[in-house]
mmCIF file of C-alpha atoms and ligand atoms in Angstrom:
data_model
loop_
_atom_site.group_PDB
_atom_site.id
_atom_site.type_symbol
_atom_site.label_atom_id
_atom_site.label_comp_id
_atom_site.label_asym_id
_atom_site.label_seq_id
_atom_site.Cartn_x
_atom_site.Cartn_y
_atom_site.Cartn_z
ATOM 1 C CA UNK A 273 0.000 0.000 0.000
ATOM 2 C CA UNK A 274 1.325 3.291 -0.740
ATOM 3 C CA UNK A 275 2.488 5.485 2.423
ATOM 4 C CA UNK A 276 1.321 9.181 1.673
ATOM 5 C CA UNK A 277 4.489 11.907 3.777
ATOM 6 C CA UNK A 278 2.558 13.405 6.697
ATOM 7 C CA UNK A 279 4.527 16.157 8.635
ATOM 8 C CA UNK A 280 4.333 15.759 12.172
ATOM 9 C CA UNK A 281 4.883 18.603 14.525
ATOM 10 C CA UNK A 282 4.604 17.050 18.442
ATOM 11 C CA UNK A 283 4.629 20.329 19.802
ATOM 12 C CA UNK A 284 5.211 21.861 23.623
ATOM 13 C CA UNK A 285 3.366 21.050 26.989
ATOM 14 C CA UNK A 286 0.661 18.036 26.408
ATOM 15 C CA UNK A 287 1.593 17.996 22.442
ATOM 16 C CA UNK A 288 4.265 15.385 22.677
ATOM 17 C CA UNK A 289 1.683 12.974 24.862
ATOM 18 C CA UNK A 290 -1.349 13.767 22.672
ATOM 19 C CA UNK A 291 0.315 13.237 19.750
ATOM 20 C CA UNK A 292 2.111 9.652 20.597
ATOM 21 C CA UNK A 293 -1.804 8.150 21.059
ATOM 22 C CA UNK A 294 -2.918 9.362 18.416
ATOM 23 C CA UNK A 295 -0.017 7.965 16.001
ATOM 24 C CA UNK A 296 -0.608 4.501 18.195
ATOM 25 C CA UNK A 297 -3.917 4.979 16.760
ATOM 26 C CA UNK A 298 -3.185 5.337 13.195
ATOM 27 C CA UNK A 299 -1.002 3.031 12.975
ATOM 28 C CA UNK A 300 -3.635 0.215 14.127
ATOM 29 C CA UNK A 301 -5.806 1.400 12.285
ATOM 30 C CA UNK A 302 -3.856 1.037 9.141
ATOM 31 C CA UNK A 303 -3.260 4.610 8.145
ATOM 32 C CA UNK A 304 -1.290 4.812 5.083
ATOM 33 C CA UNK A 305 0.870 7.538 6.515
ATOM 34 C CA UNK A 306 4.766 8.097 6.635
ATOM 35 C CA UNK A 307 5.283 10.959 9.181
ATOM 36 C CA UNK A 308 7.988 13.278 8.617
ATOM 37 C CA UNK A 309 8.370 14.418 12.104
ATOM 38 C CA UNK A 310 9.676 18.451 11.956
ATOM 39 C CA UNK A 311 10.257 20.571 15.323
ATOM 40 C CA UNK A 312 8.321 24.010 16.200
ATOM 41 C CA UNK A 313 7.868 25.989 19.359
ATOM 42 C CA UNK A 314 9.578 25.479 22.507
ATOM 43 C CA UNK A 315 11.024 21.873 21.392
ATOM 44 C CA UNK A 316 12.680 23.826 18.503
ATOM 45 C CA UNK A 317 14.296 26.511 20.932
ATOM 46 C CA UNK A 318 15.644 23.688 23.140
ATOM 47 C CA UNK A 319 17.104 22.279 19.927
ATOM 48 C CA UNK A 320 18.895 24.927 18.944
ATOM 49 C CA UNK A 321 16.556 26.200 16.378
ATOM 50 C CA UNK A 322 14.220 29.078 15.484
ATOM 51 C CA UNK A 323 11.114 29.315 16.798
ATOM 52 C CA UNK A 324 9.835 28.232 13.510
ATOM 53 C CA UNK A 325 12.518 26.384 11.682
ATOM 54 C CA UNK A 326 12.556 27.203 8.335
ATOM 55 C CA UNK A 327 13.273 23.218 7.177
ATOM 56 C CA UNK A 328 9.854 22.720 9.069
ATOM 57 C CA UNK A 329 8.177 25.423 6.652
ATOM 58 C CA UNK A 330 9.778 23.874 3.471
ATOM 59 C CA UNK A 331 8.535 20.371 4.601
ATOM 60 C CA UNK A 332 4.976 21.345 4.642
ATOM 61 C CA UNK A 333 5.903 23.112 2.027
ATOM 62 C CA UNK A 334 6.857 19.712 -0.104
ATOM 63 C CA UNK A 335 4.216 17.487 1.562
ATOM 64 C CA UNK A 336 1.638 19.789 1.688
ATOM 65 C CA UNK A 337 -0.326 18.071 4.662
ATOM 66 C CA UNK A 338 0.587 18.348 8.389
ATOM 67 C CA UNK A 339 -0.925 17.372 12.184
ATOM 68 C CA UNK A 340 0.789 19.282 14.583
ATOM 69 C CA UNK A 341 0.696 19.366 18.622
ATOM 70 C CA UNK A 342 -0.194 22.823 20.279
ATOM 71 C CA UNK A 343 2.987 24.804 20.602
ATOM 72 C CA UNK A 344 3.304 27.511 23.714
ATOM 73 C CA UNK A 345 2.945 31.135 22.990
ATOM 74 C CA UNK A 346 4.999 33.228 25.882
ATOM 75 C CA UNK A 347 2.401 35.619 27.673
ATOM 76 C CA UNK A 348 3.117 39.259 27.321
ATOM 77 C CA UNK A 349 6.732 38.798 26.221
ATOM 78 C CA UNK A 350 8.832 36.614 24.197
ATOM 79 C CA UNK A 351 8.691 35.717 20.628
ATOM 80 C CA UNK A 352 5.654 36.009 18.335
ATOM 81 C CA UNK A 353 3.727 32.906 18.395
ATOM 82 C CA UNK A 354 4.405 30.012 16.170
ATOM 83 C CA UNK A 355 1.014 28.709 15.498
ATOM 84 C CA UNK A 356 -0.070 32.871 13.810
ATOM 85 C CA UNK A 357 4.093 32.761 12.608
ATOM 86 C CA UNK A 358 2.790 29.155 10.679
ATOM 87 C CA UNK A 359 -0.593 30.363 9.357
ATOM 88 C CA UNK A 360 0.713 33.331 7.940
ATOM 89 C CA UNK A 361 4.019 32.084 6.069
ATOM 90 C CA UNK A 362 1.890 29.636 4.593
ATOM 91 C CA UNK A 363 -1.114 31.245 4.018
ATOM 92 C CA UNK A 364 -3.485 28.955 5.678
ATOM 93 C CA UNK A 365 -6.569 31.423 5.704
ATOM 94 C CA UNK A 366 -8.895 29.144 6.800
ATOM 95 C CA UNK A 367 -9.568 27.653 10.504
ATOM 96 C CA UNK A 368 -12.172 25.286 9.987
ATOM 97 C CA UNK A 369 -13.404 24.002 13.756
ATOM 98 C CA UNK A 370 -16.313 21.606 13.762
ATOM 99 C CA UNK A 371 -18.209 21.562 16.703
ATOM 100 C CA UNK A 372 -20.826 18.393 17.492
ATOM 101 C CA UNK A 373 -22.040 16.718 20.238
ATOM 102 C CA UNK A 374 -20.585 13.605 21.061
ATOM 103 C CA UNK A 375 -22.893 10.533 21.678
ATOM 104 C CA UNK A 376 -21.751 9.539 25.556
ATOM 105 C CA UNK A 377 -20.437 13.241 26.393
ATOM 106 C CA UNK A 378 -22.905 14.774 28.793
ATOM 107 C CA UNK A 379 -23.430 18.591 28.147
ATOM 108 C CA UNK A 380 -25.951 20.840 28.789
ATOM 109 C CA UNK A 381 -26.945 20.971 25.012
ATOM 110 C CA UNK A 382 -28.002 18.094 22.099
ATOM 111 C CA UNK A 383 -28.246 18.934 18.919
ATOM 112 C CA UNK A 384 -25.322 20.785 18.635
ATOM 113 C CA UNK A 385 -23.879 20.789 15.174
ATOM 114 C CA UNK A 386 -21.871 23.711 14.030
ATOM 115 C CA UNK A 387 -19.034 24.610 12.031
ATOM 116 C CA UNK A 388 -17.245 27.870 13.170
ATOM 117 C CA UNK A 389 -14.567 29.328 10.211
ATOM 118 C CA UNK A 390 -12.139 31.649 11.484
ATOM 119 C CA UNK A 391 -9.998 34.394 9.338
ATOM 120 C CA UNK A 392 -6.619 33.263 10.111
ATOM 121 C CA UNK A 393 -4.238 35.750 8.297
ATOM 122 C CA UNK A 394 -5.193 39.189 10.048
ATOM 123 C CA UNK A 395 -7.031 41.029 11.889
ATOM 124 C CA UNK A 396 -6.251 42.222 15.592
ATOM 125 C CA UNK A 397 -3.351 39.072 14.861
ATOM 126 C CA UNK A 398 -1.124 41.930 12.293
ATOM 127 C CA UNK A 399 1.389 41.637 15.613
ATOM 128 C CA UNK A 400 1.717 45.188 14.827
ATOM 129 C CA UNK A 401 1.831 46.975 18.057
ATOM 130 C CA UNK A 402 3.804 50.253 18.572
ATOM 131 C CA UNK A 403 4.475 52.231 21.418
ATOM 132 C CA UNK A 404 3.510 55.659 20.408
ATOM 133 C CA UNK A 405 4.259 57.598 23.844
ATOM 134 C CA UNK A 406 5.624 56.877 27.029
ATOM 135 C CA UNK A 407 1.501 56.071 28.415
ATOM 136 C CA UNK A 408 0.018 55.314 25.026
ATOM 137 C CA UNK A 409 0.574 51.850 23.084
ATOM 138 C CA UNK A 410 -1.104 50.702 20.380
ATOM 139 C CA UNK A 411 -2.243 47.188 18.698
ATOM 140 C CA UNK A 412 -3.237 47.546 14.875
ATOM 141 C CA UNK A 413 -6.141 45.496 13.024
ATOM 142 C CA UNK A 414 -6.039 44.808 9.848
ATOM 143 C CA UNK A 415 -8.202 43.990 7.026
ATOM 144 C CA UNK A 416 -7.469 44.005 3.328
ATOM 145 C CA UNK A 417 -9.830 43.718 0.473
ATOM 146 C CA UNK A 418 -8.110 40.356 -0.487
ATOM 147 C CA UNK A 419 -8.499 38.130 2.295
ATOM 148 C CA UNK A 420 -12.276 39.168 3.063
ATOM 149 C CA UNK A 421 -13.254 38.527 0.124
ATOM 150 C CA UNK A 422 -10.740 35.278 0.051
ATOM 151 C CA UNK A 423 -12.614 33.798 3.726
ATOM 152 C CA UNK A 424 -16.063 34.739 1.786
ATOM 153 C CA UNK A 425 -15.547 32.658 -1.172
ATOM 154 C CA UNK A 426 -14.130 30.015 0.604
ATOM 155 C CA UNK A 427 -17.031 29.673 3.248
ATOM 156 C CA UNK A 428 -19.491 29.808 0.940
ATOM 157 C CA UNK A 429 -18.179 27.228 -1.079
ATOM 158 C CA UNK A 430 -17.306 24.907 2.466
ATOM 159 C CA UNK A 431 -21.024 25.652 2.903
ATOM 160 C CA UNK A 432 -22.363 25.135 -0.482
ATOM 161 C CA UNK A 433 -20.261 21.578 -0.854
ATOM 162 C CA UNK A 434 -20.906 20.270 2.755
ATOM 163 C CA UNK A 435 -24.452 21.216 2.535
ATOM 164 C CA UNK A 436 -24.825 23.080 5.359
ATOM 165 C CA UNK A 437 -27.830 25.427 5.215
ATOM 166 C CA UNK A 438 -26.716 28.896 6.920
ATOM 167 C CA UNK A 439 -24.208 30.898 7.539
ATOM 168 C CA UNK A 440 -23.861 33.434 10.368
ATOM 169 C CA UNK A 441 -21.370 36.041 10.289
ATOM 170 C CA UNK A 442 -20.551 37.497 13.797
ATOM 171 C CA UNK A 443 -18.987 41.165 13.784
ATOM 172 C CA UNK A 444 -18.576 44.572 15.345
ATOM 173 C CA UNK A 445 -18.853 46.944 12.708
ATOM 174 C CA UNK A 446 -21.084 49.229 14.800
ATOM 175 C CA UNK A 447 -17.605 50.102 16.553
ATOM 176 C CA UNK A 448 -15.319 48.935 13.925
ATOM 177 C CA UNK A 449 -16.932 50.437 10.834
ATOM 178 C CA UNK A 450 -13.922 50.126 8.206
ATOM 179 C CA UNK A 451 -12.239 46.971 9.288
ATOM 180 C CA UNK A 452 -15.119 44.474 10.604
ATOM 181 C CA UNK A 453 -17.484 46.737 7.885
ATOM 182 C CA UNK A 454 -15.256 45.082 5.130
ATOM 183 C CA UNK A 455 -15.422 41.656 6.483
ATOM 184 C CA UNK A 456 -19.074 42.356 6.318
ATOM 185 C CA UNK A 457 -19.842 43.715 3.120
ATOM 186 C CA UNK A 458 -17.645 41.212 1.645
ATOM 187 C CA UNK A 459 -19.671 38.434 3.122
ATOM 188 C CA UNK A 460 -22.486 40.298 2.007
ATOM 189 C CA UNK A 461 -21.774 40.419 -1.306
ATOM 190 C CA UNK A 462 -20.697 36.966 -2.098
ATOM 191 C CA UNK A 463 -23.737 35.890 -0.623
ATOM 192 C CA UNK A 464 -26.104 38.391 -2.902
ATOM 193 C CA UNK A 465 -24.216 37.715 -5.859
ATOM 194 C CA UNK A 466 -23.010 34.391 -5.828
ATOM 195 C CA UNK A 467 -24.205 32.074 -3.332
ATOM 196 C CA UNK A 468 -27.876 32.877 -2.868
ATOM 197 C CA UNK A 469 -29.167 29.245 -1.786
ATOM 198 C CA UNK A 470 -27.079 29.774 1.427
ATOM 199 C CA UNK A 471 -29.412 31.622 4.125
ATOM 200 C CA UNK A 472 -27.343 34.351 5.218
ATOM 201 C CA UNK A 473 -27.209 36.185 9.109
ATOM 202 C CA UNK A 474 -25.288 39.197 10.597
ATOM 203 C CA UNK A 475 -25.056 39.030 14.177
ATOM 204 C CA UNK A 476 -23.320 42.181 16.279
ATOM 205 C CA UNK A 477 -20.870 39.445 18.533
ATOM 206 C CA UNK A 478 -21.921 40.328 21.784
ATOM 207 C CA UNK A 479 -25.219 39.472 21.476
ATOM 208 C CA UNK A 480 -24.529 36.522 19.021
ATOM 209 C CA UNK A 481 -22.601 35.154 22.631
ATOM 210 C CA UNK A 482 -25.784 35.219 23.986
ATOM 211 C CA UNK A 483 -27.819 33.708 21.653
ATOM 212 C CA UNK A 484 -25.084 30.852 21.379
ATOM 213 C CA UNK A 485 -25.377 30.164 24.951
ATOM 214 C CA UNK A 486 -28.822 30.586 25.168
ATOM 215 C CA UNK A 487 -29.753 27.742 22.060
ATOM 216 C CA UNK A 488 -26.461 26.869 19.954
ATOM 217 C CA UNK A 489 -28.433 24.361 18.310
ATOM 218 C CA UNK A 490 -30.200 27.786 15.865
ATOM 219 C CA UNK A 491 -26.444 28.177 14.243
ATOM 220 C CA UNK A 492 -24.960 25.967 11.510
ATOM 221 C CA UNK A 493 -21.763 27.669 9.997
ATOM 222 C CA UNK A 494 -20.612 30.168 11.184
ATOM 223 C CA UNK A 495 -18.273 33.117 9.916
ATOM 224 C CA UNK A 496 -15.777 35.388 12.202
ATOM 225 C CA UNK A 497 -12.895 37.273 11.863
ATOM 226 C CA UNK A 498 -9.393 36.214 13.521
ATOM 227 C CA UNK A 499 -9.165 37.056 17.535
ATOM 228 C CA UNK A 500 -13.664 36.549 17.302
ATOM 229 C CA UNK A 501 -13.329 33.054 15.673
ATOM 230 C CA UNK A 502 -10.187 32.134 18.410
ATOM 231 C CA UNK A 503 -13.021 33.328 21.621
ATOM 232 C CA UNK A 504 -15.913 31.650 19.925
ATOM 233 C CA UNK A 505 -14.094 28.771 19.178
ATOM 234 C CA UNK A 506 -13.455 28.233 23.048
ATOM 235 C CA UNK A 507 -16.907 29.257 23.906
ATOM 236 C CA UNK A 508 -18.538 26.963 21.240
ATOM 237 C CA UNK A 509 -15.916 23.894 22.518
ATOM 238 C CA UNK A 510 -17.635 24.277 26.248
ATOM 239 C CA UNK A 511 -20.905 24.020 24.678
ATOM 240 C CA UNK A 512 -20.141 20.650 23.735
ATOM 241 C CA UNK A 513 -17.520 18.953 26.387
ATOM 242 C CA UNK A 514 -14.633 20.916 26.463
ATOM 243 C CA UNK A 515 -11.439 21.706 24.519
ATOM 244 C CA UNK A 516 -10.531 17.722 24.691
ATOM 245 C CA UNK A 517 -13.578 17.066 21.819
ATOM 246 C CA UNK A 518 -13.262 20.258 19.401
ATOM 247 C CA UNK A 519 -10.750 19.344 16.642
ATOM 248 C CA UNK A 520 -9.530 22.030 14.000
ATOM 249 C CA UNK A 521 -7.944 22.362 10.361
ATOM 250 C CA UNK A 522 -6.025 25.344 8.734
ATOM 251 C CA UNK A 523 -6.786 25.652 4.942
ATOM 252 C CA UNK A 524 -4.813 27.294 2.348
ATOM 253 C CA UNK A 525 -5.054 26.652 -1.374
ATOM 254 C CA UNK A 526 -2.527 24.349 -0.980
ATOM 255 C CA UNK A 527 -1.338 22.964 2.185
ATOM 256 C CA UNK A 528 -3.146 21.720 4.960
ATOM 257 C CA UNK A 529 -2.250 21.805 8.582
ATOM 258 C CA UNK A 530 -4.900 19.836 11.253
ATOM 259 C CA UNK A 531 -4.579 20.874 15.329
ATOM 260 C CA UNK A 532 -6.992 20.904 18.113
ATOM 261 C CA UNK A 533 -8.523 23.763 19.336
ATOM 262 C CA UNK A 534 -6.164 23.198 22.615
ATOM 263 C CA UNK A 535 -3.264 24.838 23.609
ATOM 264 C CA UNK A 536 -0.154 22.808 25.710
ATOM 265 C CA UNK A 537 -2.189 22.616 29.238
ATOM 266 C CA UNK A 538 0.445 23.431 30.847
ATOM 267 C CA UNK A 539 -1.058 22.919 33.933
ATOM 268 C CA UNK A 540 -1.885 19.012 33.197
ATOM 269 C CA UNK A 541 1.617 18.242 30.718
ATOM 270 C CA UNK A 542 3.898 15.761 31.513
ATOM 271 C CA UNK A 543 0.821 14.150 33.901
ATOM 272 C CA UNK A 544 -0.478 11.534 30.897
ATOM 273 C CA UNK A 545 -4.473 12.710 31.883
ATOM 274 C CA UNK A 546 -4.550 15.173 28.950
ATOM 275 C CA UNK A 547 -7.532 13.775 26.379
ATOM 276 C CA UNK A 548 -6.059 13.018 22.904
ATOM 277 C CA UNK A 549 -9.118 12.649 21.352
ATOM 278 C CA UNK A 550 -9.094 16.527 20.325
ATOM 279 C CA UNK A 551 -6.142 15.870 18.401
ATOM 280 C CA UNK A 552 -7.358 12.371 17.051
ATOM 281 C CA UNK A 553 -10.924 13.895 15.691
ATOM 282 C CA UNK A 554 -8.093 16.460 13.881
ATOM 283 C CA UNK A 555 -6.480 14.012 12.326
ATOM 284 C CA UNK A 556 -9.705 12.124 11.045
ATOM 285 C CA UNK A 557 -10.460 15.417 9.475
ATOM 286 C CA UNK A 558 -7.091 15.077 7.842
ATOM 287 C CA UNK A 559 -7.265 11.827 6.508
ATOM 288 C CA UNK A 560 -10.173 12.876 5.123
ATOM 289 C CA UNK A 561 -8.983 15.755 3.148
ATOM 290 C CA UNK A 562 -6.246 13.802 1.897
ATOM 291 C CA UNK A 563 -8.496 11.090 0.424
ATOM 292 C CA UNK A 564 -10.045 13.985 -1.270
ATOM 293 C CA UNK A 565 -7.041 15.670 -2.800
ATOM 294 C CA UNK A 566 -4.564 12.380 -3.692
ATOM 295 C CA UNK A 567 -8.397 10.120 -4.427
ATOM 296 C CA UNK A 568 -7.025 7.262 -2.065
ATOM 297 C CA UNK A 569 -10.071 5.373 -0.519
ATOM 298 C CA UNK A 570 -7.531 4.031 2.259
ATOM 299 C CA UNK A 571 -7.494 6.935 3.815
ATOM 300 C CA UNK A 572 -11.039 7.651 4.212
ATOM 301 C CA UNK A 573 -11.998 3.950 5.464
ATOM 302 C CA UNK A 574 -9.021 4.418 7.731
ATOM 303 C CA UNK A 575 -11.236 7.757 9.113
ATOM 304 C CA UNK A 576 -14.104 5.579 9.075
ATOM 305 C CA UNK A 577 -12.423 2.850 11.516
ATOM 306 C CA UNK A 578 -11.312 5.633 13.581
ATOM 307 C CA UNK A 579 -14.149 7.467 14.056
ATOM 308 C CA UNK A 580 -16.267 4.374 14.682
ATOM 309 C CA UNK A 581 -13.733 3.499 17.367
ATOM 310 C CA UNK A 582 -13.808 6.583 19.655
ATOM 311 C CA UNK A 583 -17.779 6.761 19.415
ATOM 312 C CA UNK A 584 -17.918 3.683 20.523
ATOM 313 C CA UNK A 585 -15.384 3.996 22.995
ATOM 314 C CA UNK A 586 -17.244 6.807 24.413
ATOM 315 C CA UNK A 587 -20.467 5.579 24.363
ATOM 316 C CA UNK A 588 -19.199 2.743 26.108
ATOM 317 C CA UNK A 589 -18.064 5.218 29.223
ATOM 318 C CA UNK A 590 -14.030 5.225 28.269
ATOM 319 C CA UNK A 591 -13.501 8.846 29.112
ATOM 320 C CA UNK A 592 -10.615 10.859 29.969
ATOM 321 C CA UNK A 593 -10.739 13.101 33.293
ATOM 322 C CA UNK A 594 -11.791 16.121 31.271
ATOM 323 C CA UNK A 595 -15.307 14.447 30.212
ATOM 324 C CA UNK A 596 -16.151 13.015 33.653
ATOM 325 C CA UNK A 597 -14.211 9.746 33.222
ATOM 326 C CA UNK A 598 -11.042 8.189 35.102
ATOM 327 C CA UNK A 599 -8.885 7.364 32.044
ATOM 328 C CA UNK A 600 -5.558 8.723 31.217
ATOM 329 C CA UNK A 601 -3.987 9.945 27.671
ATOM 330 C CA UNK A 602 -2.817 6.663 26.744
ATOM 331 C CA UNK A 603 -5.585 4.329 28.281
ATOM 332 C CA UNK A 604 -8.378 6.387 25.981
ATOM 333 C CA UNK A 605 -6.089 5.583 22.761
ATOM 334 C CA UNK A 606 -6.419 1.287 23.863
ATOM 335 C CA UNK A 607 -9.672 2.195 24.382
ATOM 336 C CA UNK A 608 -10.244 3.229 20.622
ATOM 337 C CA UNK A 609 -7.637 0.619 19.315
ATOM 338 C CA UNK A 610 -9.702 -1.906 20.895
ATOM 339 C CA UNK A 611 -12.872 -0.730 19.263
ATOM 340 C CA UNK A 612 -11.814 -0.210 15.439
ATOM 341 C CA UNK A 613 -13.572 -3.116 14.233
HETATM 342 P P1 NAD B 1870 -5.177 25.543 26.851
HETATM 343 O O1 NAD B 1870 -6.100 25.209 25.735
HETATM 344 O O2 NAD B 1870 -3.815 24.985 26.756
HETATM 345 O O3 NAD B 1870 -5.821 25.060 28.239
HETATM 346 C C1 NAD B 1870 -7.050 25.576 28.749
HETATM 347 C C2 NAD B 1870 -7.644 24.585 29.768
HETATM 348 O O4 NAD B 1870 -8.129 23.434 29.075
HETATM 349 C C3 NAD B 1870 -6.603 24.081 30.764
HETATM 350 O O5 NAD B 1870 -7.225 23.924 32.020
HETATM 351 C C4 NAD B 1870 -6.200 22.720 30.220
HETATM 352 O O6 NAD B 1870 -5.773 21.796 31.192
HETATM 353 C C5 NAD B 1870 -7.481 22.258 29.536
HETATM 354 N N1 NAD B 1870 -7.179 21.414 28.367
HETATM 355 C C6 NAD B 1870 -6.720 21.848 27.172
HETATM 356 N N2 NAD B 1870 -6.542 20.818 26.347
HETATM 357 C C7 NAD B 1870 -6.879 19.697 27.030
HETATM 358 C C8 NAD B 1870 -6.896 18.305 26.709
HETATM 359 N N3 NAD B 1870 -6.508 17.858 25.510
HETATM 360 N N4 NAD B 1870 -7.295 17.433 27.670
HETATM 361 C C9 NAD B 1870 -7.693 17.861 28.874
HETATM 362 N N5 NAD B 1870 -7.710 19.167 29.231
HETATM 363 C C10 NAD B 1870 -7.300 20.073 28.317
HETATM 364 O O7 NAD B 1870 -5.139 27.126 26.953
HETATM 365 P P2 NAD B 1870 -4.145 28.087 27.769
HETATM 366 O O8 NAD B 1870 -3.809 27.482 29.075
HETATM 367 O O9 NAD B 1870 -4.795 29.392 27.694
HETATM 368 O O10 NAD B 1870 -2.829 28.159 26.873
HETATM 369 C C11 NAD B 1870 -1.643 27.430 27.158
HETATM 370 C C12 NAD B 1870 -0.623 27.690 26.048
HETATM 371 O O11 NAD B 1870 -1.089 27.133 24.815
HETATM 372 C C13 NAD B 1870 -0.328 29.167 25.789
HETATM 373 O O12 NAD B 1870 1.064 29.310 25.618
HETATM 374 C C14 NAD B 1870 -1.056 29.463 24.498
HETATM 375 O O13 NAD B 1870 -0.453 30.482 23.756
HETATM 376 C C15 NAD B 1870 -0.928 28.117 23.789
HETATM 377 N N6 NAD B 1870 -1.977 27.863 22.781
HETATM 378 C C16 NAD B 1870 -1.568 27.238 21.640
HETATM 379 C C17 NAD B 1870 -2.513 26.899 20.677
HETATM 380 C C18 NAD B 1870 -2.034 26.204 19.425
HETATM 381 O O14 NAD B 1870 -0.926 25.684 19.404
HETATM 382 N N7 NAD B 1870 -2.812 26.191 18.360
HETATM 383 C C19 NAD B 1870 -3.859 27.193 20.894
HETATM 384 C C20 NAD B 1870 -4.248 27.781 22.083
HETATM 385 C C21 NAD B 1870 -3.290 28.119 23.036
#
């Protein structure tokens, strides 16, 4: 069978332990994956390395598809963070974050099925901050004509192809007229013009935080900006268990990089509770998109045996710590291994 190049990035804090159960798990479940494993983030720095090694650019680069571990982001100081560094240099403008209820994960909500898409090249993320006087510093946001209109398209299409039914886009262009006001309009217009069988929503954010609290279960897909899509994308994951269930994918037109919503815990790393199924769901989503670029069913029936095994591992009560259960990060992968079918 042929092995497709994967890059693997383990990552800082729990990324190293999430991402050895979920390889265990690929590899009994037959994934036809070689991983080229590449350094980033703190692991890098202890090796000697940039931040972002550039030989871990130009491997995603070559392979185009990658599942990387969470990498830590120094708070108030330090160097810029990797994960914005790695969406940027390879223009992955597209965080796609599926959140769903889980059959055998409790929460306070069913019927939960959304998709949120986050802008993930600008916006309050420019990392252009000045200080301007000795009391006044400033943080730029940015928005150019290009990427709105690039995140429109593109989540129209998702939408369109995935047949999902509406799409909500949350904003604050009462206050931020010209940036969040282009996001908008954009939207707006690639909606009108192009993609009418879409229903179409404009929500001001604060009170679309309500509403999503209130009943998540009256959004389908919805559409925000950079720093709204990271807070929502939180928000929406405690709606439906917690940061251990929400997997994510960064799109660009040609690479592909799959993490979890999750940072590196660094307040459970090192412990072997943290949940790995995050991470796991993230690379389902991968295998996925691969069978659909390179047309190799092995990939998606190896998705298929995977996702079959954690539902049924949950269902059966195998749970981490996070979702109520007593099972650490390497117990939960048996767990699934034992259920593939
Ligand atoms: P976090 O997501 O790491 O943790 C928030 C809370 O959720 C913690 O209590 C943690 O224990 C829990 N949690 C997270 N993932 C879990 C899992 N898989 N299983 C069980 N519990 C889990 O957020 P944070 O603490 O705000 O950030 C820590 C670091 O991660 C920071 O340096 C931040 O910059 C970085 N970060 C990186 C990414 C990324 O790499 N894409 C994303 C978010 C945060």
């Amino acid at each position: 069978m042929k092995k497709h190049p994967v890059v693997l990035i383990p990552g800082d804090g729990i990324g190293p332990e999430v991402t050895v159960a979920v390889q265990r798990v690929l590899a009994e479940a037959g994934a036809p994956i070689e991983w080229v494993p590449c350094r980033a983030g703190l692991a890098a720095l202890e090796a000697g390395q940039d931040v972002l090694p550039q030989e871990t650019l130009d491997a995603i680069e070559r392979h185009r598809f990658a599942l990387k571990g969470p990498c830590t982001t120094p708070v108030g100081e330090g160097f810029t963070s990797v994960n914005v560094q790695l969406r940027k240099r390879l223009t992955l403008y597209a965080a796609v974050r599926p959140v769903r209820n889980l059959a055998g994960v409790q929460t306070r909500f069913d019927g939960v099925d959304l998709v949120i898409i986050r802008e993930n090249t600008e916006g309050l993320y420019s990392g252009v901050e000045n200080q301007v006087t000795d009391d006044v510093v400033m943080s730029m946001k940015v928005a150019t004509q290009t990427a709105v209109n690039r995140i429109a398209h593109w989540s129209f299409r998702f939408a369109t192809r995935r047949r999902r039914r509406k799409i909500t886009v949350f904003h604050k262009a009462n206050i931020m007229k010209m940036t969040d006001g282009l996001f908008l309009r954009a939207a707006r217009k690639v909606h009108q013009y192009e993609y009418p069988n879409i229903e179409y929503q404009e929500m001001i954010i604060d009170a679309g935080c309500m509403k999503l609290v209130q009943d998540p279960t009256q959004f389908d897909v919805l559409l925000l900006e950079n720093l709204y899509g990271d807070v929502v994308s939180d928000l929406c994951a405690g709606l439906v268990g917690g940061l251990g269930v929400v997997p994510g994918a960064n799109y660009g037109d040609r690479h592909a990089v799959f993490e979890a919503v999750h940072g590196s815990a660094p307040d459970i790393a090192g412990k072997g509770v943290a949940n790995p199924l995050a991470l796991l769901m993230s690379a389902v989503m991968m295998l996925n998109h691969m069978a659909d670029e390179l047309g190799d069913d092995g990939l998606l029936q190896c998705a298929e045996r995977i996702k079959g095994g954690y539902n049924r591992a949950l269902q059966d009560g195998e749970k981490t710590r996070d979702l109520g259960g007593t099972l650490g990060t390497e117990a939960f992968a048996d767990a699934v291994i034992s259920r593939l079918g």
